[in-house]
Every structure is written in structure tokens, then in C-alpha cells.
């Protein structure tokens, strides 16, 4: 087995990767009295970072404290810590790159941090995407990407919600997932007539059932009108069904596109005598 085959099969461990990112962020260069690091450079211009990330924090360490993360004790870090730290680094680098791009070592250090994050994401089937606020890390979801391309140009907010649903750090946040599902349900509801009499009618019917019956649109939890099996769901089981509903709603959007294209194809065919 070659070294590349071994590396391809290498298991990614969050604690090890967290430690490497911290080491790069803190890497120092320069003379004894003038040593600096990428973290120090960013600290020096921290006040110039947009408020959507900076908020009221005064430094990188202050930001870390605010998001409940520490660079110490890397061996204790879990996946959520690694992804949150990676998101922070991606955004800090993006917002401050103009201040260190002429410093070769700083620029190369930043590039190596981004490269490490990209390898981590590739090996864990994730990717980073840009939203209005900045970069977030999401699960790779080709269906979501394709469904977003089917949206009208004025549905930017819905598209960003669809991206956010796949965010790694959204796992366990049922309230936010429910809000996004309601937005998707509202978008697909007027499609009822488009699905009547088509091969996708059952799919559309299933999507309506899910958003109306399992504590999504009508918040019917605890009112006795949940499906019997749903009454004993744990939080994890409910989240699993929210995720299934999300996939069903994506499929509805894709199916609607197929229906439209199918009609165009029928119009293209020559009329039969």
C-alpha cells in the first residue's frame, strides 16, 4: 500500500485536527522583540471586523469566550468544537485578509489553515458555503443544491434557509429547523394543483401530511392529535423526522421542476393525427 493510499484511508480525529489549527493560528515568526502570529495580526485589526461577527467583543480571545470555546485542552475537543473553531477561523481570515496579504508568512499561514479545513471537510463529507453573514459549514447535500437552483430569483432568503438547514452546528436545534421547514411548507403549499393527476401526487400529499401532523406547522405536540407513533418520540427521533421532512420537501421542489419540463417536452412533440 502506497503512502497516498494510507493517507486516503486516514481517520480524521477532531482533537488532533483542532490542535493543528490552533498551532497554525498561534505560529510565531519575526525577531525576538518583534514576534507576531496570524492571531496577533487579526487581534490588532479586530475592531475593523464587521459587527455580524465582532458583535461587542474586543479580541479573538473575547470572541472565543463568547461562543463558549477555548483553545486549551485540545484533547477534549469533539466534532462540534472543531467545526465551530473552523467557522470562526474561516470568517476571521476572510474579514481581515486585506491587512496581512502583503506579509508572505501570514498569507501562507492563512492559506494552510484554510487548506487544513478543506481536507477535514472533504474527509467528513462537509463543505463551507457563504451566507449573508459569512461562511458556515454544512453537510454536503446535492439535493439541496439542485433544489435551490429551482427557486425563483427573488427567493434568496429561502435559499439561505435551505443552506442553513444543513449546517453542522444546527444539529439538535429543533426550533430553528422547524422555522425553516415552515418556510419550505409555505413555499410548496401553492403547488397543490400542479401535482394533481401526476405521478408525484402521492409525494406532495405526503409532504402536506408531514408538515401538518408532526409538530411542524401547527405545533400540535402535546395536544393529542399527533400520530400515535409520534407521541412517544424522543428529541432525536423527532429531529430525524424533521430531517426526513426536509428531504421530502426538497424532492417536492425538484418534482415540480420535472413537471414543468415534462409539459414543455409534450409541447415540443409533434401532434398526433
Short mmCIF file of C-alpha atoms in Angstrom, two decimals:
data_model
loop_
_atom_site.label_atom_id
_atom_site.label_comp_id
_atom_site.label_asym_id
_atom_site.label_seq_id
_atom_site.Cartn_x
_atom_site.Cartn_y
_atom_site.Cartn_z
CA UNK A 1 0.00 0.00 0.00
CA UNK A 2 1.43 3.39 -1.03
CA UNK A 3 1.67 6.38 1.28
CA UNK A 4 -1.18 8.04 -0.65
CA UNK A 5 -3.47 5.04 -0.13
CA UNK A 6 -2.65 5.11 3.58
CA UNK A 7 -3.37 8.84 3.78
CA UNK A 8 -6.62 8.41 1.84
CA UNK A 9 -7.84 5.95 4.48
CA UNK A 10 -6.58 8.05 7.40
CA UNK A 11 -9.20 8.59 10.07
CA UNK A 12 -9.85 12.22 10.97
CA UNK A 13 -9.90 12.81 14.74
CA UNK A 14 -11.37 16.12 15.92
CA UNK A 15 -8.97 16.58 18.81
CA UNK A 16 -5.89 16.15 16.58
CA UNK A 17 -7.19 18.49 13.88
CA UNK A 18 -8.24 21.10 16.45
CA UNK A 19 -4.72 21.05 17.89
CA UNK A 20 -3.17 21.53 14.42
CA UNK A 21 -5.40 24.50 13.64
CA UNK A 22 -4.53 26.12 16.98
CA UNK A 23 -0.82 25.57 16.29
CA UNK A 24 -1.09 27.26 12.90
CA UNK A 25 -3.14 30.18 14.26
CA UNK A 26 -0.56 30.74 17.02
CA UNK A 27 2.55 30.10 14.86
CA UNK A 28 5.06 32.90 15.53
CA UNK A 29 7.68 34.46 13.28
CA UNK A 30 9.97 37.51 13.39
CA UNK A 31 12.76 38.61 15.68
CA UNK A 32 12.76 38.11 19.44
CA UNK A 33 11.23 41.50 20.25
CA UNK A 34 9.02 41.73 17.17
CA UNK A 35 7.48 38.28 17.03
CA UNK A 36 3.99 38.05 15.71
CA UNK A 37 1.41 35.47 14.62
CA UNK A 38 -1.71 35.37 12.49
CA UNK A 39 -3.77 35.55 15.66
CA UNK A 40 -1.87 38.65 16.82
CA UNK A 41 -2.27 40.35 13.43
CA UNK A 42 -6.01 39.72 13.49
CA UNK A 43 -6.21 40.95 17.09
CA UNK A 44 -4.57 44.20 16.02
CA UNK A 45 -7.36 44.88 13.49
CA UNK A 46 -10.16 43.14 15.38
CA UNK A 47 -12.09 46.41 15.73
CA UNK A 48 -12.38 46.60 11.94
CA UNK A 49 -14.17 43.25 11.62
CA UNK A 50 -17.88 43.62 10.67
CA UNK A 51 -20.25 43.59 13.61
CA UNK A 52 -22.07 40.43 12.46
CA UNK A 53 -19.00 38.54 13.69
CA UNK A 54 -17.37 41.00 16.08
CA UNK A 55 -20.59 41.91 17.92
CA UNK A 56 -19.32 43.67 21.08
CA UNK A 57 -16.20 41.50 21.54
CA UNK A 58 -12.81 43.17 21.91
CA UNK A 59 -10.42 40.45 20.78
CA UNK A 60 -10.17 36.93 19.41
CA UNK A 61 -10.00 35.50 22.93
CA UNK A 62 -13.06 37.53 23.90
CA UNK A 63 -14.90 36.13 20.85
CA UNK A 64 -13.84 32.59 21.76
CA UNK A 65 -15.17 33.06 25.27
CA UNK A 66 -18.42 34.45 23.86
CA UNK A 67 -19.04 31.37 21.70
CA UNK A 68 -18.13 29.02 24.55
CA UNK A 69 -14.90 27.75 23.06
CA UNK A 70 -11.34 27.51 24.38
CA UNK A 71 -8.12 26.82 22.51
CA UNK A 72 -6.83 24.91 25.55
CA UNK A 73 -7.19 21.17 26.20
CA UNK A 74 -7.36 20.18 22.54
CA UNK A 75 -7.50 16.50 23.51
CA UNK A 76 -11.00 17.06 24.89
CA UNK A 77 -12.42 18.58 21.70
CA UNK A 78 -15.32 17.00 19.85
CA UNK A 79 -16.64 17.46 16.30
CA UNK A 80 -18.84 20.42 17.22
CA UNK A 81 -15.80 22.20 18.70
CA UNK A 82 -13.71 21.56 15.58
CA UNK A 83 -16.43 22.78 13.22
CA UNK A 84 -17.16 25.89 15.30
CA UNK A 85 -13.45 26.77 15.53
CA UNK A 86 -13.11 26.20 11.78
CA UNK A 87 -16.04 28.50 11.06
CA UNK A 88 -14.50 31.17 13.26
CA UNK A 89 -11.11 30.91 11.53
CA UNK A 90 -12.61 30.99 8.03
CA UNK A 91 -14.53 34.16 8.83
CA UNK A 92 -11.71 35.89 10.69
CA UNK A 93 -9.35 35.22 7.78
CA UNK A 94 -11.90 36.37 5.21
CA UNK A 95 -12.67 39.62 7.04
CA UNK A 96 -9.04 40.57 7.73
CA UNK A 97 -7.07 39.23 4.75
CA UNK A 98 -6.52 42.72 3.31
CA UNK A 99 -4.44 43.57 6.40
CA UNK A 100 -1.95 40.71 6.05
CA UNK A 101 -1.93 39.79 2.35
CA UNK A 102 1.41 41.57 1.84
CA UNK A 103 3.03 39.57 4.65
CA UNK A 104 4.19 36.35 2.95
CA UNK A 105 4.30 34.27 6.14
CA UNK A 106 0.93 35.48 7.37
CA UNK A 107 -0.66 34.86 3.98
CA UNK A 108 0.85 31.38 3.70
CA UNK A 109 -0.22 30.53 7.26
CA UNK A 110 -3.77 31.58 6.49
CA UNK A 111 -3.71 29.53 3.30
CA UNK A 112 -2.52 26.48 5.23
CA UNK A 113 -5.32 26.90 7.80
CA UNK A 114 -7.91 27.05 5.01
CA UNK A 115 -6.28 24.07 3.29
CA UNK A 116 -6.40 22.01 6.50
CA UNK A 117 -10.07 22.89 6.98
CA UNK A 118 -10.83 21.89 3.39
CA UNK A 119 -9.19 18.48 3.91
CA UNK A 120 -11.17 17.97 7.13
CA UNK A 121 -14.43 18.84 5.39
CA UNK A 122 -13.69 16.67 2.37
CA UNK A 123 -12.94 13.65 4.53
CA UNK A 124 -16.08 14.15 6.63
CA UNK A 125 -18.42 14.89 3.69
CA UNK A 126 -18.95 18.54 4.58
CA UNK A 127 -18.35 21.84 2.82
CA UNK A 128 -18.30 25.53 3.64
CA UNK A 129 -20.72 27.91 1.99
CA UNK A 130 -21.17 31.67 2.08
CA UNK A 131 -24.30 33.25 3.54
CA UNK A 132 -25.22 36.91 4.08
CA UNK A 133 -23.38 36.89 7.40
CA UNK A 134 -20.31 34.91 6.35
CA UNK A 135 -19.08 31.34 6.00
CA UNK A 136 -20.79 28.36 7.62
CA UNK A 137 -20.02 24.63 7.49
CA UNK A 138 -22.78 22.37 6.20
CA UNK A 139 -23.36 18.73 5.33
CA UNK A 140 -22.96 18.09 1.62
CA UNK A 141 -26.46 17.74 0.22
CA UNK A 142 -26.65 17.59 -3.60
CA UNK A 143 -30.46 17.55 -3.47
CA UNK A 144 -30.49 20.85 -1.58
CA UNK A 145 -28.11 22.41 -4.10
CA UNK A 146 -30.27 21.28 -7.01
CA UNK A 147 -33.50 22.39 -5.31
CA UNK A 148 -32.07 25.85 -4.62
CA UNK A 149 -31.31 26.20 -8.33
CA UNK A 150 -35.04 25.65 -8.99
CA UNK A 151 -36.08 28.65 -6.86
CA UNK A 152 -37.10 31.96 -8.35
CA UNK A 153 -34.51 34.76 -8.24
CA UNK A 154 -36.42 36.64 -5.52
CA UNK A 155 -36.29 33.67 -3.10
CA UNK A 156 -32.83 34.46 -1.74
CA UNK A 157 -33.89 34.24 1.91
CA UNK A 158 -35.48 30.83 1.36
CA UNK A 159 -32.36 29.61 -0.41
CA UNK A 160 -30.21 30.72 2.54
CA UNK A 161 -32.60 28.93 4.92
CA UNK A 162 -32.26 25.75 2.88
CA UNK A 163 -28.49 26.02 3.12
CA UNK A 164 -28.65 26.72 6.85
CA UNK A 165 -30.72 23.58 7.48
CA UNK A 166 -27.66 21.53 6.53
CA UNK A 167 -25.39 23.45 8.89
CA UNK A 168 -23.40 21.10 11.09
CA UNK A 169 -23.92 23.26 14.17
CA UNK A 170 -27.70 23.30 13.67
CA UNK A 171 -27.96 19.66 14.76
CA UNK A 172 -30.17 19.47 17.85
CA UNK A 173 -31.73 22.90 17.27
CA UNK A 174 -35.29 21.71 16.64
CA UNK A 175 -36.80 25.18 17.00
CA UNK A 176 -34.72 26.64 14.16
CA UNK A 177 -35.19 23.55 11.99
CA UNK A 178 -38.94 23.85 12.49
CA UNK A 179 -38.86 27.51 11.37
CA UNK A 180 -37.05 26.54 8.17
CA UNK A 181 -39.47 23.68 7.49
CA UNK A 182 -42.42 26.05 7.93
CA UNK A 183 -40.85 28.40 5.35
CA UNK A 184 -40.44 25.49 2.93
CA UNK A 185 -44.00 24.33 3.61
CA UNK A 186 -45.33 27.82 2.88
CA UNK A 187 -43.39 27.89 -0.38
CA UNK A 188 -44.62 24.49 -1.59
CA UNK A 189 -48.25 24.82 -0.46
CA UNK A 190 -49.47 26.74 -3.57
CA UNK A 191 -48.16 23.88 -5.78
CA UNK A 192 -51.17 21.68 -4.96
CA UNK A 193 -52.81 22.00 -8.40
CA UNK A 194 -49.52 21.33 -10.18
CA UNK A 195 -49.32 17.86 -8.66
CA UNK A 196 -52.91 16.75 -9.15
CA UNK A 197 -53.18 13.84 -11.57
CA UNK A 198 -49.38 13.43 -11.84
CA UNK A 199 -47.11 10.60 -10.79
CA UNK A 200 -45.94 12.83 -7.94
CA UNK A 201 -49.37 13.38 -6.37
CA UNK A 202 -48.64 10.93 -3.51
CA UNK A 203 -45.29 12.65 -2.84
CA UNK A 204 -46.99 16.02 -2.50
CA UNK A 205 -49.71 14.51 -0.28
CA UNK A 206 -47.02 13.00 1.98
CA UNK A 207 -45.30 16.37 2.30
CA UNK A 208 -48.56 18.02 3.41
CA UNK A 209 -49.19 15.27 5.93
CA UNK A 210 -45.74 15.64 7.47
CA UNK A 211 -45.77 19.42 7.85
CA UNK A 212 -49.31 19.41 9.26
CA UNK A 213 -49.17 16.37 11.54
CA UNK A 214 -45.79 16.07 13.26
CA UNK A 215 -45.40 19.28 15.25
CA UNK A 216 -44.06 21.45 12.44
CA UNK A 217 -46.62 23.86 11.04
CA UNK A 218 -49.35 23.62 13.68
CA UNK A 219 -47.14 22.94 16.70
CA UNK A 220 -49.55 20.16 17.72
CA UNK A 221 -47.18 18.50 20.18
CA UNK A 222 -48.96 17.61 23.40
CA UNK A 223 -52.45 18.29 22.04
CA UNK A 224 -53.30 14.65 21.46
CA UNK A 225 -53.57 14.98 17.68
CA UNK A 226 -50.11 13.71 16.83
CA UNK A 227 -49.91 10.35 15.04
CA UNK A 228 -49.84 7.62 17.66
CA UNK A 229 -46.24 6.61 16.95
CA UNK A 230 -45.12 10.23 17.19
CA UNK A 231 -46.42 10.71 20.72
CA UNK A 232 -43.52 8.76 22.23
CA UNK A 233 -40.74 10.17 20.06
CA UNK A 234 -37.52 11.24 21.74
CA UNK A 235 -35.96 14.55 20.70
CA UNK A 236 -33.58 12.64 18.44
CA UNK A 237 -36.41 10.74 16.79
CA UNK A 238 -38.30 13.98 16.22
CA UNK A 239 -35.21 15.54 14.67
CA UNK A 240 -34.78 12.51 12.42
CA UNK A 241 -38.35 13.03 11.17
CA UNK A 242 -37.73 16.75 10.70
CA UNK A 243 -34.74 15.81 8.54
CA UNK A 244 -36.85 13.33 6.54
CA UNK A 245 -39.48 16.04 6.05
CA UNK A 246 -36.78 18.40 4.80
CA UNK A 247 -35.69 15.84 2.21
CA UNK A 248 -39.31 15.25 1.15
CA UNK A 249 -39.86 18.99 0.68
CA UNK A 250 -36.69 19.25 -1.39
CA UNK A 251 -37.97 16.39 -3.54
CA UNK A 252 -41.30 18.22 -3.99
CA UNK A 253 -39.44 21.26 -5.35
CA UNK A 254 -37.41 19.06 -7.70
CA UNK A 255 -40.52 17.17 -8.82
CA UNK A 256 -42.31 20.45 -9.58
CA UNK A 257 -39.41 21.37 -11.85
CA UNK A 258 -39.69 18.00 -13.59
CA UNK A 259 -43.42 18.51 -14.13
CA UNK A 260 -42.76 21.88 -15.77
CA UNK A 261 -40.07 20.40 -18.02
CA UNK A 262 -42.30 17.43 -18.87
CA UNK A 263 -45.03 19.83 -20.06
CA UNK A 264 -42.51 21.61 -22.27
CA UNK A 265 -41.43 18.27 -23.72
CA UNK A 266 -45.03 17.36 -24.50
CA UNK A 267 -45.49 20.70 -26.24
CA UNK A 268 -42.36 20.02 -28.26
CA UNK A 269 -43.59 16.67 -29.56
CA UNK A 270 -45.42 16.70 -32.89
CA UNK A 271 -49.20 16.45 -32.67
CA UNK A 272 -50.65 13.04 -33.38
CA UNK A 273 -53.24 12.70 -36.15
#
